[in-house]
């Protein structure tokens, strides 16, 4: 079945909204559990705030284009994140697995917003393009931060892991 580019754009915006629901659940879960990695925790908390704002901006664009966000997709996204977080929590290297997952997820977000920006440009929707460029910059900043700090997180983890009486996992 064909879709107009306009319809596709709207669908991608609602997919992005669901992705942000997933991100918020994932990031909140990580931040709440971290105890021994304050710098990572603080950056994640900052991105939780950004993520909430992103979801709000997406909702505005979806409404402006005459759509409504998909509560089902949002719920599925959030559920997927909870399941994944529960799996990570069972691992003794939770912080390493969680950081890797965040790093991967930021890149999924980057690809998602690039697609939306391309589609918005094509249909001449300057407002959606501007909003998604703003969001994209935040995702890239988070991805860059993680790229720059992953090694240190791993080294901190390894140091704690081999120290008697220290918790390393989170
Ligand atoms: Fe995001």
mmCIF file of N, CA and C in Angstrom, residues 23-97:
data_model
loop_
_atom_site.group_PDB
_atom_site.id
_atom_site.type_symbol
_atom_site.label_atom_id
_atom_site.label_comp_id
_atom_site.label_asym_id
_atom_site.label_seq_id
_atom_site.Cartn_x
_atom_site.Cartn_y
_atom_site.Cartn_z
ATOM 1 N N UNK A 23 13.274 5.248 25.409
ATOM 2 C CA UNK A 23 14.507 5.864 25.926
ATOM 3 C C UNK A 23 14.298 6.350 27.354
ATOM 4 N N UNK A 24 13.158 6.991 27.606
ATOM 5 C CA UNK A 24 12.934 7.545 28.952
ATOM 6 C C UNK A 24 12.899 6.436 29.994
ATOM 7 N N UNK A 25 12.179 5.349 29.684
ATOM 8 C CA UNK A 25 12.108 4.228 30.618
ATOM 9 C C UNK A 25 13.491 3.645 30.853
ATOM 10 N N UNK A 26 14.242 3.467 29.774
ATOM 11 C CA UNK A 26 15.577 2.876 29.873
ATOM 12 C C UNK A 26 16.511 3.769 30.704
ATOM 13 N N UNK A 27 16.519 5.057 30.386
ATOM 14 C CA UNK A 27 17.456 5.971 31.046
ATOM 15 C C UNK A 27 17.100 6.173 32.515
ATOM 16 N N UNK A 28 15.786 6.291 32.784
ATOM 17 C CA UNK A 28 15.361 6.470 34.175
ATOM 18 C C UNK A 28 15.752 5.265 35.015
ATOM 19 N N UNK A 29 15.561 4.081 34.417
ATOM 20 C CA UNK A 29 15.923 2.844 35.113
ATOM 21 C C UNK A 29 17.412 2.795 35.406
ATOM 22 N N UNK A 30 18.199 3.181 34.426
ATOM 23 C CA UNK A 30 19.657 3.159 34.621
ATOM 24 C C UNK A 30 20.075 4.152 35.703
ATOM 25 N N UNK A 31 19.562 5.377 35.585
ATOM 26 C CA UNK A 31 19.975 6.424 36.531
ATOM 27 C C UNK A 31 19.592 6.054 37.958
ATOM 28 N N UNK A 32 18.418 5.459 38.109
ATOM 29 C CA UNK A 32 17.941 5.129 39.457
ATOM 30 C C UNK A 32 18.794 4.040 40.096
ATOM 31 N N UNK A 33 19.337 3.149 39.277
ATOM 32 C CA UNK A 33 20.083 2.021 39.842
ATOM 33 C C UNK A 33 21.566 2.317 40.071
ATOM 34 N N UNK A 34 22.101 3.278 39.313
ATOM 35 C CA UNK A 34 23.536 3.566 39.447
ATOM 36 C C UNK A 34 23.843 4.128 40.838
ATOM 37 N N UNK A 35 24.894 3.605 41.446
ATOM 38 C CA UNK A 35 25.290 4.082 42.769
ATOM 39 C C UNK A 35 26.727 4.574 42.767
ATOM 40 N N UNK A 36 27.549 3.903 41.973
ATOM 41 C CA UNK A 36 28.994 4.131 42.088
ATOM 42 C C UNK A 36 29.588 4.811 40.857
ATOM 43 N N UNK A 37 28.732 5.309 39.996
ATOM 44 C CA UNK A 37 29.198 5.969 38.771
ATOM 45 C C UNK A 37 28.481 7.316 38.636
ATOM 46 N N UNK A 38 28.800 8.246 39.561
ATOM 47 C CA UNK A 38 28.023 9.495 39.648
ATOM 48 C C UNK A 38 28.057 10.350 38.373
ATOM 49 N N UNK A 39 29.185 10.365 37.691
ATOM 50 C CA UNK A 39 29.289 11.200 36.495
ATOM 51 C C UNK A 39 28.359 10.679 35.396
ATOM 52 N N UNK A 40 28.383 9.361 35.226
ATOM 53 C CA UNK A 40 27.507 8.713 34.247
ATOM 54 C C UNK A 40 26.043 8.932 34.635
ATOM 55 N N UNK A 41 25.767 8.769 35.919
ATOM 56 C CA UNK A 41 24.402 8.946 36.412
ATOM 57 C C UNK A 41 23.886 10.363 36.129
ATOM 58 N N UNK A 42 24.758 11.343 36.364
ATOM 59 C CA UNK A 42 24.361 12.736 36.164
ATOM 60 C C UNK A 42 24.077 13.031 34.690
ATOM 61 N N UNK A 43 24.917 12.499 33.815
ATOM 62 C CA UNK A 43 24.717 12.745 32.382
ATOM 63 C C UNK A 43 23.442 12.069 31.898
ATOM 64 N N UNK A 44 23.177 10.875 32.426
ATOM 65 C CA UNK A 44 21.947 10.174 32.047
ATOM 66 C C UNK A 44 20.725 10.947 32.533
ATOM 67 N N UNK A 45 20.809 11.464 33.773
ATOM 68 C CA UNK A 45 19.677 12.235 34.300
ATOM 69 C C UNK A 45 19.404 13.465 33.440
ATOM 70 N N UNK A 46 20.473 14.109 33.019
ATOM 71 C CA UNK A 46 20.321 15.275 32.130
ATOM 72 C C UNK A 46 19.605 14.856 30.845
ATOM 73 N N UNK A 47 19.972 13.688 30.339
ATOM 74 C CA UNK A 47 19.365 13.249 29.082
ATOM 75 C C UNK A 47 17.916 12.785 29.274
ATOM 76 N N UNK A 48 17.579 12.364 30.483
ATOM 77 C CA UNK A 48 16.172 12.050 30.774
ATOM 78 C C UNK A 48 15.329 13.314 30.606
ATOM 79 N N UNK A 49 15.828 14.424 31.143
ATOM 80 C CA UNK A 49 15.115 15.702 31.001
ATOM 81 C C UNK A 49 14.989 16.081 29.526
ATOM 82 N N UNK A 50 16.086 15.939 28.789
ATOM 83 C CA UNK A 50 16.061 16.255 27.363
ATOM 84 C C UNK A 50 15.061 15.361 26.633
ATOM 85 N N UNK A 51 15.047 14.093 27.012
ATOM 86 C CA UNK A 51 14.175 13.117 26.356
ATOM 87 C C UNK A 51 12.707 13.464 26.559
ATOM 88 N N UNK A 52 12.357 13.901 27.791
ATOM 89 C CA UNK A 52 10.967 14.305 28.064
ATOM 90 C C UNK A 52 10.573 15.488 27.188
ATOM 91 N N UNK A 53 11.492 16.444 27.079
ATOM 92 C CA UNK A 53 11.238 17.625 26.256
ATOM 93 C C UNK A 53 11.106 17.231 24.775
ATOM 94 N N UNK A 54 11.923 16.287 24.352
ATOM 95 C CA UNK A 54 11.854 15.813 22.963
ATOM 96 C C UNK A 54 10.484 15.198 22.686
ATOM 97 N N UNK A 55 10.014 14.388 23.612
ATOM 98 C CA UNK A 55 8.707 13.750 23.437
ATOM 99 C C UNK A 55 7.614 14.810 23.325
ATOM 100 N N UNK A 56 7.748 15.863 24.138
ATOM 101 C CA UNK A 56 6.762 16.949 24.105
ATOM 102 C C UNK A 56 6.795 17.666 22.747
ATOM 103 N N UNK A 57 7.986 17.940 22.256
ATOM 104 C CA UNK A 57 8.119 18.609 20.957
ATOM 105 C C UNK A 57 7.553 17.743 19.830
ATOM 106 N N UNK A 58 7.813 16.435 19.909
ATOM 107 C CA UNK A 58 7.289 15.525 18.885
ATOM 108 C C UNK A 58 5.764 15.516 18.904
ATOM 109 N N UNK A 59 5.210 15.495 20.127
ATOM 110 C CA UNK A 59 3.755 15.498 20.259
ATOM 111 C C UNK A 59 3.153 16.727 19.590
ATOM 112 N N UNK A 60 3.812 17.875 19.793
ATOM 113 C CA UNK A 60 3.333 19.116 19.165
ATOM 114 C C UNK A 60 3.333 19.013 17.649
ATOM 115 N N UNK A 61 4.411 18.430 17.112
ATOM 116 C CA UNK A 61 4.503 18.308 15.651
ATOM 117 C C UNK A 61 3.442 17.324 15.126
ATOM 118 N N UNK A 62 3.239 16.225 15.864
ATOM 119 C CA UNK A 62 2.252 15.227 15.443
ATOM 120 C C UNK A 62 0.863 15.865 15.402
ATOM 121 N N UNK A 63 0.557 16.630 16.457
ATOM 122 C CA UNK A 63 -0.746 17.301 16.494
ATOM 123 C C UNK A 63 -0.874 18.334 15.387
ATOM 124 N N UNK A 64 0.199 19.088 15.157
ATOM 125 C CA UNK A 64 0.160 20.119 14.112
ATOM 126 C C UNK A 64 -0.090 19.502 12.744
ATOM 127 N N UNK A 65 0.363 18.274 12.555
ATOM 128 C CA UNK A 65 0.174 17.615 11.259
ATOM 129 C C UNK A 65 -1.125 16.816 11.210
ATOM 130 N N UNK A 66 -1.925 16.946 12.267
ATOM 131 C CA UNK A 66 -3.246 16.325 12.258
ATOM 132 C C UNK A 66 -3.264 14.878 12.696
ATOM 133 N N UNK A 67 -2.199 14.434 13.347
ATOM 134 C CA UNK A 67 -2.148 13.046 13.817
ATOM 135 C C UNK A 67 -2.324 12.975 15.312
ATOM 136 N N UNK A 68 -2.242 11.766 15.837
ATOM 137 C CA UNK A 68 -2.214 11.613 17.285
ATOM 138 C C UNK A 68 -1.159 10.565 17.596
ATOM 139 N N UNK A 69 -0.503 10.744 18.715
ATOM 140 C CA UNK A 69 0.564 9.794 19.038
ATOM 141 C C UNK A 69 -0.057 8.436 19.327
ATOM 142 N N UNK A 70 0.718 7.403 19.042
ATOM 143 C CA UNK A 70 0.194 6.059 19.231
ATOM 144 C C UNK A 70 0.485 5.584 20.646
ATOM 145 N N UNK A 71 -0.575 5.495 21.457
ATOM 146 C CA UNK A 71 -0.361 5.059 22.836
ATOM 147 C C UNK A 71 0.088 3.599 22.874
ATOM 148 N N UNK A 72 -0.340 2.828 21.870
ATOM 149 C CA UNK A 72 0.066 1.417 21.832
ATOM 150 C C UNK A 72 1.567 1.307 21.561
ATOM 151 N N UNK A 73 2.020 2.034 20.539
ATOM 152 C CA UNK A 73 3.461 2.014 20.248
ATOM 153 C C UNK A 73 4.276 2.512 21.440
ATOM 154 N N UNK A 74 3.787 3.587 22.076
ATOM 155 C CA UNK A 74 4.499 4.125 23.238
ATOM 156 C C UNK A 74 4.605 3.074 24.334
ATOM 157 N N UNK A 75 3.504 2.381 24.579
ATOM 158 C CA UNK A 75 3.496 1.365 25.638
ATOM 159 C C UNK A 75 4.439 0.215 25.298
ATOM 160 N N UNK A 76 4.439 -0.176 24.024
ATOM 161 C CA UNK A 76 5.340 -1.257 23.611
ATOM 162 C C UNK A 76 6.803 -0.844 23.783
ATOM 163 N N UNK A 77 7.102 0.382 23.424
ATOM 164 C CA UNK A 77 8.469 0.884 23.568
ATOM 165 C C UNK A 77 8.913 0.865 25.017
ATOM 166 N N UNK A 78 8.022 1.343 25.860
ATOM 167 C CA UNK A 78 8.342 1.398 27.281
ATOM 168 C C UNK A 78 8.493 -0.009 27.866
ATOM 169 N N UNK A 79 7.645 -0.923 27.395
ATOM 170 C CA UNK A 79 7.710 -2.302 27.872
ATOM 171 C C UNK A 79 9.019 -2.964 27.446
ATOM 172 N N UNK A 80 9.410 -2.722 26.187
ATOM 173 C CA UNK A 80 10.669 -3.292 25.693
ATOM 174 C C UNK A 80 11.834 -2.815 26.547
ATOM 175 N N UNK A 81 11.810 -1.532 26.905
ATOM 176 C CA UNK A 81 12.901 -0.978 27.713
ATOM 177 C C UNK A 81 12.925 -1.601 29.108
ATOM 178 N N UNK A 82 11.730 -1.815 29.690
ATOM 179 C CA UNK A 82 11.663 -2.414 31.033
ATOM 180 C C UNK A 82 12.225 -3.821 31.026
ATOM 181 N N UNK A 83 11.850 -4.575 29.991
ATOM 182 C CA UNK A 83 12.333 -5.952 29.890
ATOM 183 C C UNK A 83 13.847 -5.973 29.742
ATOM 184 N N UNK A 84 14.334 -5.109 28.883
ATOM 185 C CA UNK A 84 15.776 -5.062 28.649
ATOM 186 C C UNK A 84 16.515 -4.660 29.930
ATOM 187 N N UNK A 85 15.956 -3.671 30.629
ATOM 188 C CA UNK A 85 16.586 -3.208 31.872
ATOM 189 C C UNK A 85 16.593 -4.312 32.920
ATOM 190 N N UNK A 86 15.495 -5.080 32.975
ATOM 191 C CA UNK A 86 15.421 -6.171 33.942
ATOM 192 C C UNK A 86 16.483 -7.223 33.623
ATOM 193 N N UNK A 87 16.687 -7.468 32.337
ATOM 194 C CA UNK A 87 17.729 -8.419 31.927
ATOM 195 C C UNK A 87 19.108 -7.923 32.322
ATOM 196 N N UNK A 88 19.353 -6.636 32.061
ATOM 197 C CA UNK A 88 20.656 -6.048 32.418
ATOM 198 C C UNK A 88 20.914 -6.105 33.919
ATOM 199 N N UNK A 89 19.839 -5.870 34.690
ATOM 200 C CA UNK A 89 19.992 -5.809 36.143
ATOM 201 C C UNK A 89 20.459 -7.146 36.719
ATOM 202 N N UNK A 90 20.186 -8.218 35.979
ATOM 203 C CA UNK A 90 20.602 -9.531 36.463
ATOM 204 C C UNK A 90 22.081 -9.806 36.177
ATOM 205 N N UNK A 91 22.685 -8.947 35.366
ATOM 206 C CA UNK A 91 24.086 -9.208 35.000
ATOM 207 C C UNK A 91 25.027 -8.529 35.973
ATOM 208 N N UNK A 92 26.126 -9.191 36.251
ATOM 209 C CA UNK A 92 27.073 -8.630 37.219
ATOM 210 C C UNK A 92 27.864 -7.468 36.624
ATOM 211 N N UNK A 93 27.802 -7.307 35.305
ATOM 212 C CA UNK A 93 28.465 -6.155 34.669
ATOM 213 C C UNK A 93 27.419 -5.190 34.104
ATOM 214 N N UNK A 94 26.370 -4.984 34.897
ATOM 215 C CA UNK A 94 25.227 -4.176 34.474
ATOM 216 C C UNK A 94 25.622 -2.818 33.890
ATOM 217 N N UNK A 95 26.531 -2.109 34.546
ATOM 218 C CA UNK A 95 26.884 -0.750 34.102
ATOM 219 C C UNK A 95 27.536 -0.775 32.717
ATOM 220 N N UNK A 96 28.300 -1.812 32.455
ATOM 221 C CA UNK A 96 28.972 -1.914 31.155
ATOM 222 C C UNK A 96 27.950 -2.249 30.065
ATOM 223 N N UNK A 97 27.079 -3.207 30.371
ATOM 224 C CA UNK A 97 26.039 -3.574 29.405
ATOM 225 C C UNK A 97 25.075 -2.404 29.161
#
